[in-house]
Coordinates of C-alpha atoms in Angstrom, one line a residue:
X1 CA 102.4 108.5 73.9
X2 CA 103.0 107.1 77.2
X3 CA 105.8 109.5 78.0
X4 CA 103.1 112.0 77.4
X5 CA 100.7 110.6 79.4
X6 CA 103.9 110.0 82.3
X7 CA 104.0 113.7 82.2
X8 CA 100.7 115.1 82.6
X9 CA 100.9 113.5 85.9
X10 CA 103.9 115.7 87.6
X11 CA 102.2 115.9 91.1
X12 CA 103.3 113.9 93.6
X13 CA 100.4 111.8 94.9
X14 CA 100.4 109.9 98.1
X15 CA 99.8 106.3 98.0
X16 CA 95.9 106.6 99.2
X17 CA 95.6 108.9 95.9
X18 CA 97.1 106.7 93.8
X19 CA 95.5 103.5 94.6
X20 CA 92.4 106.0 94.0
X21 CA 93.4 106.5 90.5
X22 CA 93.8 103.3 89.1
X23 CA 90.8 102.7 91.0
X24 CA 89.0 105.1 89.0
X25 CA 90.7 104.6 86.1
X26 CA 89.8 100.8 85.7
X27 CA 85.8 102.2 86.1
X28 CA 86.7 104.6 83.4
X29 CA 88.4 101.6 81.4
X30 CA 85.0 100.2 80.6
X31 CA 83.6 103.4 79.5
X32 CA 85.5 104.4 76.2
X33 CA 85.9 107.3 74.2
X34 CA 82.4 105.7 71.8
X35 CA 80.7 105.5 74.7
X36 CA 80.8 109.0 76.0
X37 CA 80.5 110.2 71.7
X38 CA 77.3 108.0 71.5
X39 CA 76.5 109.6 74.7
X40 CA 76.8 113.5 73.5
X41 CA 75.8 113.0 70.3
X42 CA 72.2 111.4 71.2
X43 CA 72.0 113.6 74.4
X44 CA 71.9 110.2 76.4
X45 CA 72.2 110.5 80.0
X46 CA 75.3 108.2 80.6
X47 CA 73.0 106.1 83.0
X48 CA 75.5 102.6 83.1
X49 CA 78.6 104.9 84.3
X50 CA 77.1 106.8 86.9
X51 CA 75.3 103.8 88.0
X52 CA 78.7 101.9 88.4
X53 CA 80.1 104.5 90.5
X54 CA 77.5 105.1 92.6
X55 CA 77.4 101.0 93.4
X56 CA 81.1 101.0 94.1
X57 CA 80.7 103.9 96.6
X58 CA 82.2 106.8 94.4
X59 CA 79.4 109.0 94.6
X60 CA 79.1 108.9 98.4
X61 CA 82.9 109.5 98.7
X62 CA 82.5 112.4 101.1
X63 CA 80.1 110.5 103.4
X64 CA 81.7 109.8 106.9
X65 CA 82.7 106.2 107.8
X66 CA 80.3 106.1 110.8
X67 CA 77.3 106.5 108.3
X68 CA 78.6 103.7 105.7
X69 CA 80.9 106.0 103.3
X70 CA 84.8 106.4 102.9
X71 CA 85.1 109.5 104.2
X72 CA 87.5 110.8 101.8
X73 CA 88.2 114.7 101.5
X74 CA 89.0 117.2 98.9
X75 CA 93.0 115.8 98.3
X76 CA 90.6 112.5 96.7
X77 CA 87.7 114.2 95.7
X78 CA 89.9 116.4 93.2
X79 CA 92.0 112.9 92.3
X80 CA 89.0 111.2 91.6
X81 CA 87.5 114.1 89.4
X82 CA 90.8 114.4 87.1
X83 CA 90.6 110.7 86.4
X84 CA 87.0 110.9 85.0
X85 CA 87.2 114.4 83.1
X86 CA 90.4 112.9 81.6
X87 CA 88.9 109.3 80.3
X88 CA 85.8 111.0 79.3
X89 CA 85.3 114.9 79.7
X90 CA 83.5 117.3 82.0
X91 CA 80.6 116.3 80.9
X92 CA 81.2 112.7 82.5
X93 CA 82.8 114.4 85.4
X94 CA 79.6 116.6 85.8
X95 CA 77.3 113.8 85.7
X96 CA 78.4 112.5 89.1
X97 CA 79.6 116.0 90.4
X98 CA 76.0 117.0 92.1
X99 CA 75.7 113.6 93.8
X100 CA 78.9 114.3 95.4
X101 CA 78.9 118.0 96.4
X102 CA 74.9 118.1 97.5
X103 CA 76.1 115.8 100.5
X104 CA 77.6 118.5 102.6
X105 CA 74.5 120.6 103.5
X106 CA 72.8 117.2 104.2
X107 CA 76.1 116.1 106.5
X108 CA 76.8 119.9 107.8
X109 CA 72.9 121.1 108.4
X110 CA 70.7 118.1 108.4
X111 CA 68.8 117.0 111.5
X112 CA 70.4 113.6 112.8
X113 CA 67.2 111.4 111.5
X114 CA 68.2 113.5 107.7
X115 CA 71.7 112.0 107.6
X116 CA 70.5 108.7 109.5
X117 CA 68.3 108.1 107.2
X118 CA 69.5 109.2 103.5
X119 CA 73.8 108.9 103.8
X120 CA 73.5 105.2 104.6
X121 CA 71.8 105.3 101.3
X122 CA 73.5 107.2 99.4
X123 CA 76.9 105.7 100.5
X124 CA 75.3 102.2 99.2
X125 CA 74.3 104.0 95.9
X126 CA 70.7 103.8 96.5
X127 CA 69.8 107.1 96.6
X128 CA 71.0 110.1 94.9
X129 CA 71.2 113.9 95.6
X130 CA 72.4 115.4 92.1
X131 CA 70.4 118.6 91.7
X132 CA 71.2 121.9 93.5
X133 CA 67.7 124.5 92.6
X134 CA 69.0 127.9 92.9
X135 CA 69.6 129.7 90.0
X136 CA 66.5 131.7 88.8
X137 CA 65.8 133.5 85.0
X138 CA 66.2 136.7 87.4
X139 CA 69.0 135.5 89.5
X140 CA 72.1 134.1 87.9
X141 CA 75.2 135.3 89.8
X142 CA 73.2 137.5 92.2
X143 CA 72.2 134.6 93.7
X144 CA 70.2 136.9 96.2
X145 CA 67.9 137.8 94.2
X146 CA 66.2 134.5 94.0
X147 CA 62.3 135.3 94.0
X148 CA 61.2 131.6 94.6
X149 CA 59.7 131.4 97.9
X150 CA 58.7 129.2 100.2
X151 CA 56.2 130.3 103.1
X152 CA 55.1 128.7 106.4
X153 CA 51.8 126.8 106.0
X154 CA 51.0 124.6 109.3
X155 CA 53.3 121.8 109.5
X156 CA 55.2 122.7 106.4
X157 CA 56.0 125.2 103.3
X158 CA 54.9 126.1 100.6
X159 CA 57.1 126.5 97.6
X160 CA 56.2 129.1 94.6
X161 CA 58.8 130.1 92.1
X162 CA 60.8 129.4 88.9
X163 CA 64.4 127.9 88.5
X164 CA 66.2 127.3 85.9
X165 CA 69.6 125.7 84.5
X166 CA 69.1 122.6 87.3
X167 CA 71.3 120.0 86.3
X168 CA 70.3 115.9 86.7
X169 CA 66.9 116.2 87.4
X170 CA 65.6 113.8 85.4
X171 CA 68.0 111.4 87.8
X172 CA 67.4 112.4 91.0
X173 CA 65.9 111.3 94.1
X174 CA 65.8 114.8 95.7
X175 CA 66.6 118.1 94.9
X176 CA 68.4 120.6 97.2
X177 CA 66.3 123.9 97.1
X178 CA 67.2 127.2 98.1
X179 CA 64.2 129.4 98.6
X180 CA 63.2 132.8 100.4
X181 CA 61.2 132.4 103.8
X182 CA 61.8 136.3 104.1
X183 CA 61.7 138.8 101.1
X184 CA 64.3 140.4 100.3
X185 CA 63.0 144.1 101.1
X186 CA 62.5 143.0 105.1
X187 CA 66.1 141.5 105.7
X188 CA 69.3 143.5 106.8
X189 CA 71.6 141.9 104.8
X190 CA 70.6 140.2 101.1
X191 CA 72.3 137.3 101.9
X192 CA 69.9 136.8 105.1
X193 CA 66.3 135.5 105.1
X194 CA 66.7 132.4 102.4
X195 CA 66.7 129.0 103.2
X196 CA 67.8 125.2 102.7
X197 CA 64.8 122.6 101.6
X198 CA 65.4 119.1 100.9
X199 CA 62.5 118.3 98.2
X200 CA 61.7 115.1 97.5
X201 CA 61.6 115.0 93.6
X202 CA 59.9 111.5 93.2
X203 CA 56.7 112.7 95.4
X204 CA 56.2 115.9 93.0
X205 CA 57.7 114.6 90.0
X206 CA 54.0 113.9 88.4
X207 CA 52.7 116.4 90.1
X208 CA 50.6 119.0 88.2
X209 CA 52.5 121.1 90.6
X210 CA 55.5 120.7 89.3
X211 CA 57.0 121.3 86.0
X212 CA 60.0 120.7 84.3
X213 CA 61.2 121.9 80.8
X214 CA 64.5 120.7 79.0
X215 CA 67.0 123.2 77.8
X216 CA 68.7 122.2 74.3
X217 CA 72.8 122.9 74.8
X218 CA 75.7 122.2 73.0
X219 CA 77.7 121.2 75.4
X220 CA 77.6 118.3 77.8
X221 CA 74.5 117.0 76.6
X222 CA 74.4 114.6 77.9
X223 CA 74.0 116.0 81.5
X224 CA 70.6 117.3 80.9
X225 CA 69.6 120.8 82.6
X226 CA 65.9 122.2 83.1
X227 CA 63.5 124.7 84.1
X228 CA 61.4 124.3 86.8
X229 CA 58.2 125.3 87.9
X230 CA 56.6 124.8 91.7
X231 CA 53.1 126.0 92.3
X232 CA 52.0 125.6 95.9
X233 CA 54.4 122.6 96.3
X234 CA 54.2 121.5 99.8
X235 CA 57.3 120.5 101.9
X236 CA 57.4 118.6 105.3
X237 CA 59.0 121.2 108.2
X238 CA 61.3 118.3 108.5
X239 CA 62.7 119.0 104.7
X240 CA 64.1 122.1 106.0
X241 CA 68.2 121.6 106.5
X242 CA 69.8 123.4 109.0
X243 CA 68.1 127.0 109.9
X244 CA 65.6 129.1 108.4
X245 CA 66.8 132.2 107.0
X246 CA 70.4 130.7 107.2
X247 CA 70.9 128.9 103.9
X248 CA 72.8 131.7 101.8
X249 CA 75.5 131.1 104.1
X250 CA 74.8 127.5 104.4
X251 CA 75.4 127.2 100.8
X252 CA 78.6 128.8 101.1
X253 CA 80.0 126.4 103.6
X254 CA 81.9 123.9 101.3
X255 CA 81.6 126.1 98.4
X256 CA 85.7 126.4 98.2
X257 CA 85.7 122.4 98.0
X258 CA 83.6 122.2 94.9
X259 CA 85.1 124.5 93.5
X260 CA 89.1 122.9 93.3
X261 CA 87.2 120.1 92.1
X262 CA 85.7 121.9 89.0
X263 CA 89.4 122.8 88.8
X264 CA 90.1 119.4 89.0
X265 CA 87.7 118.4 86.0
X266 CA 88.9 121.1 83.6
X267 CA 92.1 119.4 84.3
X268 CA 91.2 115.8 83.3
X269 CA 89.6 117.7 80.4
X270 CA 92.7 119.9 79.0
X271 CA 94.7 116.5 79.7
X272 CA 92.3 114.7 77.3
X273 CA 92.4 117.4 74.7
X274 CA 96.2 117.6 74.9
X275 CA 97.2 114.0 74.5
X276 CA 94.6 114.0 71.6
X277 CA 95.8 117.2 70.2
X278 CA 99.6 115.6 70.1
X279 CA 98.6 112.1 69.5
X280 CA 97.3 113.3 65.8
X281 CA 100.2 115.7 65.6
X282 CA 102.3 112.8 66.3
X283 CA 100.3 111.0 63.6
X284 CA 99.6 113.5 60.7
X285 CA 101.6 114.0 57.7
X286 CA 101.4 117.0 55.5
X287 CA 104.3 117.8 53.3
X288 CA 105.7 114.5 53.5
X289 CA 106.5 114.9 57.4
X290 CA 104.8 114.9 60.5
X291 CA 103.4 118.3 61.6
X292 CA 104.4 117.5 65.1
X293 CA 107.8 118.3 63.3
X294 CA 106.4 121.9 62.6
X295 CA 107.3 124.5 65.6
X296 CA 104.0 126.2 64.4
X297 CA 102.2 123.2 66.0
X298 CA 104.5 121.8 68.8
X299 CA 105.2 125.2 70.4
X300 CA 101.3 125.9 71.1
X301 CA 100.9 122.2 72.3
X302 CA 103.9 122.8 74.4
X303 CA 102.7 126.0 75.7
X304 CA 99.8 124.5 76.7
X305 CA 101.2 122.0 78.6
X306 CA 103.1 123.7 81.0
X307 CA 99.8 126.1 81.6
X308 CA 97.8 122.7 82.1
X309 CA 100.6 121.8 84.5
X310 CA 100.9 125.1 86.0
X311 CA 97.3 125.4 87.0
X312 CA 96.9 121.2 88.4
X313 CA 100.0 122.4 90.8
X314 CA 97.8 125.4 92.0
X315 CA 94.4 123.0 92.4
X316 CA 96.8 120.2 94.2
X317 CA 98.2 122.3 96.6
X318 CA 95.4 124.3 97.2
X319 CA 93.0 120.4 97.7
X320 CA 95.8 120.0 100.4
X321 CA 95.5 123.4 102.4
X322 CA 92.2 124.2 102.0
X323 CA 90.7 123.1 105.2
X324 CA 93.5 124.4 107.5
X325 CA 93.2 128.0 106.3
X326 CA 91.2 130.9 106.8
X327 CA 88.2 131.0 104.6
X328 CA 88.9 134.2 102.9
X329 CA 92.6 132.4 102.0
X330 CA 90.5 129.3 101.0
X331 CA 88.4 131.2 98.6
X332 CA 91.4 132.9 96.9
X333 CA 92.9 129.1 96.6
X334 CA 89.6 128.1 95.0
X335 CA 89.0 130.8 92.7
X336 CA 92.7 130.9 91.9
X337 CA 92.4 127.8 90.8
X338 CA 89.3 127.7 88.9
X339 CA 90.0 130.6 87.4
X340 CA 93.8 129.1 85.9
X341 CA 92.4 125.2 85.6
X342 CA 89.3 126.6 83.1
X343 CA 91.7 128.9 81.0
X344 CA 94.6 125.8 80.5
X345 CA 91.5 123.7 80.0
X346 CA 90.3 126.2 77.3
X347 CA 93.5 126.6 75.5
X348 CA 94.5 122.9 75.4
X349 CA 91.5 122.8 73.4
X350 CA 91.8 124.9 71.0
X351 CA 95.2 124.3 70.6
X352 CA 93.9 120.8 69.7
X353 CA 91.7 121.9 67.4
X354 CA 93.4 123.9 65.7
X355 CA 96.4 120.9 65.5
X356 CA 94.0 118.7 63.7
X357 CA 92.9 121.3 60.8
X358 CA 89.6 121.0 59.4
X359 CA 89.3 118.1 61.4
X360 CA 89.0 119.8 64.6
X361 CA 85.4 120.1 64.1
X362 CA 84.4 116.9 62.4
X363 CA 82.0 114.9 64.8
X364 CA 84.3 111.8 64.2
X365 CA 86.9 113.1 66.7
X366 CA 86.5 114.0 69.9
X367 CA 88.4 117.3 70.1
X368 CA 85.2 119.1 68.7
X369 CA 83.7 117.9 71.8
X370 CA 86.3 118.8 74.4
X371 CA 86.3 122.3 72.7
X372 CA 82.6 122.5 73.4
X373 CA 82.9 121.5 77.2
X374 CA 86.4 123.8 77.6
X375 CA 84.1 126.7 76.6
X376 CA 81.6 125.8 79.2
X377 CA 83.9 125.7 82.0
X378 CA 84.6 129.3 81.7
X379 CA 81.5 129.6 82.8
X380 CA 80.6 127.2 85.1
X381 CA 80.0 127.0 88.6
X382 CA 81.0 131.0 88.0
X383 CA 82.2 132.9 85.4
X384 CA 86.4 133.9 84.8
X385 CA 84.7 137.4 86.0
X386 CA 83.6 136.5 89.2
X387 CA 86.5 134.6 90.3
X388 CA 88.6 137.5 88.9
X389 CA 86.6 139.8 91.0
X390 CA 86.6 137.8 94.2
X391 CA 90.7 137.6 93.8
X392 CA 90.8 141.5 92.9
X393 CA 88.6 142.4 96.4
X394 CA 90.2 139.9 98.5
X395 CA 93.8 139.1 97.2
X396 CA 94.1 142.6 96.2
X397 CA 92.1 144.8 98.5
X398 CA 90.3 146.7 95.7
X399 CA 86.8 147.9 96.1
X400 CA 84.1 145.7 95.3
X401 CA 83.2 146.0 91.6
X402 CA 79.7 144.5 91.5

């Protein structure tokens, strides 16, 4: 299968890029396909891998050189982020994903002692940033309708509200929060009046203040998400990042970044699910002949392929453009890309399963699990219908639907 795997990697890479991969690639060497099984099927945080990278400066990757990171930007990030979905899923992608993409609010917004203080430490992998609190039970995609809010209270805020799906949590030194400091009914625009918090998870962890409840999923289990609770929790002014009433649109800066890199994962993932799906059609024999011999199973593996391929050339070239574009062409890059990278991703999968038979959803092989994940991606950071929606208004220029 090495001609296979010599072919899932048709983009041309630059020689920074590639010394990234096999970078990554020998972390991901000592982390094997049992590892990340034992991982999902006990719903184990994979604590040893993202401890690893964060010690060898992966997580930090987008902090600047003049705070004690690499400095790297989206062409690496995304290279990076193939690498780990393909050696071990989206789920191992995701459970490094917030550590990285939580640092540019800090970087962008923070107050000089903020990013003097914590991106030394997170470069050096002492301290981690992996949970973004925004979504609400009432607030999914409208992400203005958040009802969490946080009011001023002498030196400080107070935080009341409900969250839920908050990834990584449990492994966290802070969380970033988005909150309302004006309701909703007394703003111009929706997207005005909410705002940035850095909490400080460790301080209120305990806290009978602060509660969190696991959610029970089927896929990526290993990246555990939660509810949360905050009664009257109290934030320094400080905490605030950037300015109040500004951190809708704050949240959007950088956006377009993270989202080629979710791309970028559902690519490592539809690359593991292919070369599985082929390496067992390669393998199999039914009939007295391989069933990689049968057109009924190579054309679909085939087909997937070139999608697979199709969509990493759209995520590649759009990691090299995106920040020397406008950012209405960046977002149509981004959610391009998403959109194409989740569907190959989701198809590969399938295709897979459906190569190995009955044995597609046997816990012994790990194409039930890439199925699982696949499915996820089509809805994760947004849905296909957003990202089809956003393309239709602004590629297009048809009305807004929603």
């Amino acid at each position: 299968m090495g001609s296979l795997q010599s072919a899932m990697n048709m983009v041309e890479l630059s020689e920074e890029q590639r010394l990234i991969r096999r970078s990554i690639r020998d972390v991901c060497d000592n982390f094997g396909d049992e590892y990340w099984r034992e991982r999902d099927k006990n719903a184990e945080h994979p604590t040893e891998f993202v401890e690893t990278l964060a010690e060898e400066g992966w997580i930090g990757a987008l902090v600047p050189e003049e705070y004690g990171g690499p400095g790297m930007s989206t062409s690496e990030i995304v290279v990076i982020m193939e690498e780990i979905g393909a050696t071990g899923g989206f789920a191992a992608a995701q459970s490094i994903h917030g550590g990285i993409y939580n640092i540019p609010p800090i970087l962008n917004y923070g107050s000089e002692e903020m990013k003097s203080e914590l991106l030394p430490e997170i470069a050096a992998g002492e301290t981690a940033i992996q949970s973004l609190g925004l979504t609400e039970p009432n607030a999914g995609s409208d992400s203005t309708s958040i009802e969490t809010v946080a009011e001023r209270e002498g030196d400080g805020y107070v935080i009341n509200g409900q969250k839920i799906w908050i990834s990584r949590v449990d492994h966290t030194d802070y969380l970033i929060l988005m909150a309302r400091t004006t309701p909703k009914t007394e703003v111009e625009k929706t997207t005005d009046g909410i705002s940035m918090f850095l909490l400080d998870v460790n301080r209120v962890r305990d806290s009978d203040r602060f509660e969190m409840k696991s959610i029970s999923k089927t896929a990526a289990r290993c990246v555990h998400s939660y509810e949360l609770w905050f009664e009257d929790v109290r934030i320094p002014e400080g905490n605030l990042i950037g300015e109040e009433g500004e951190g809708f649109y704050q949240l959007l800066d950088g956006l377009n970044e993270e989202r080629l890199v979710i791309a970028a994962e559902c690519i490592g993932l539809g690359r593991s699910a292919l070369v599985t799906g082929a390496e067992y059609a390669d393998e199999r024999e039914v009939f007295g002949r391989k069933i990689g011999k049968n057109q009924a199973i190579q054309h679909p593996l085939a087909e997937a392929f070139a999608d697979l391929q199709a969509a990493k050339q759209v995520v590649y070239n759009a990691a090299d453009r995106i920040h020397d574009i406008s950012q209405t062409d960046a977002g149509i890059q981004a959610n391009m890309a998403k959109y194409l990278a989740a569907e190959a991703a989701f198809d590969a999968a399938d295709v897979a399963v459906q190569t190995h038979g009955g044995f597609g959803v046997a816990r012994e092989y790990d194409i039930e699990r890439y199925f699982r994940e696949a499915r996820l991606t089509r809805l994760v950071p947004i849905t296909q219908e957003l990202a089809l929606n956003y393309l239709g208004t602004k590629a297009l220029g048809l009305p807004q639907s929603y």
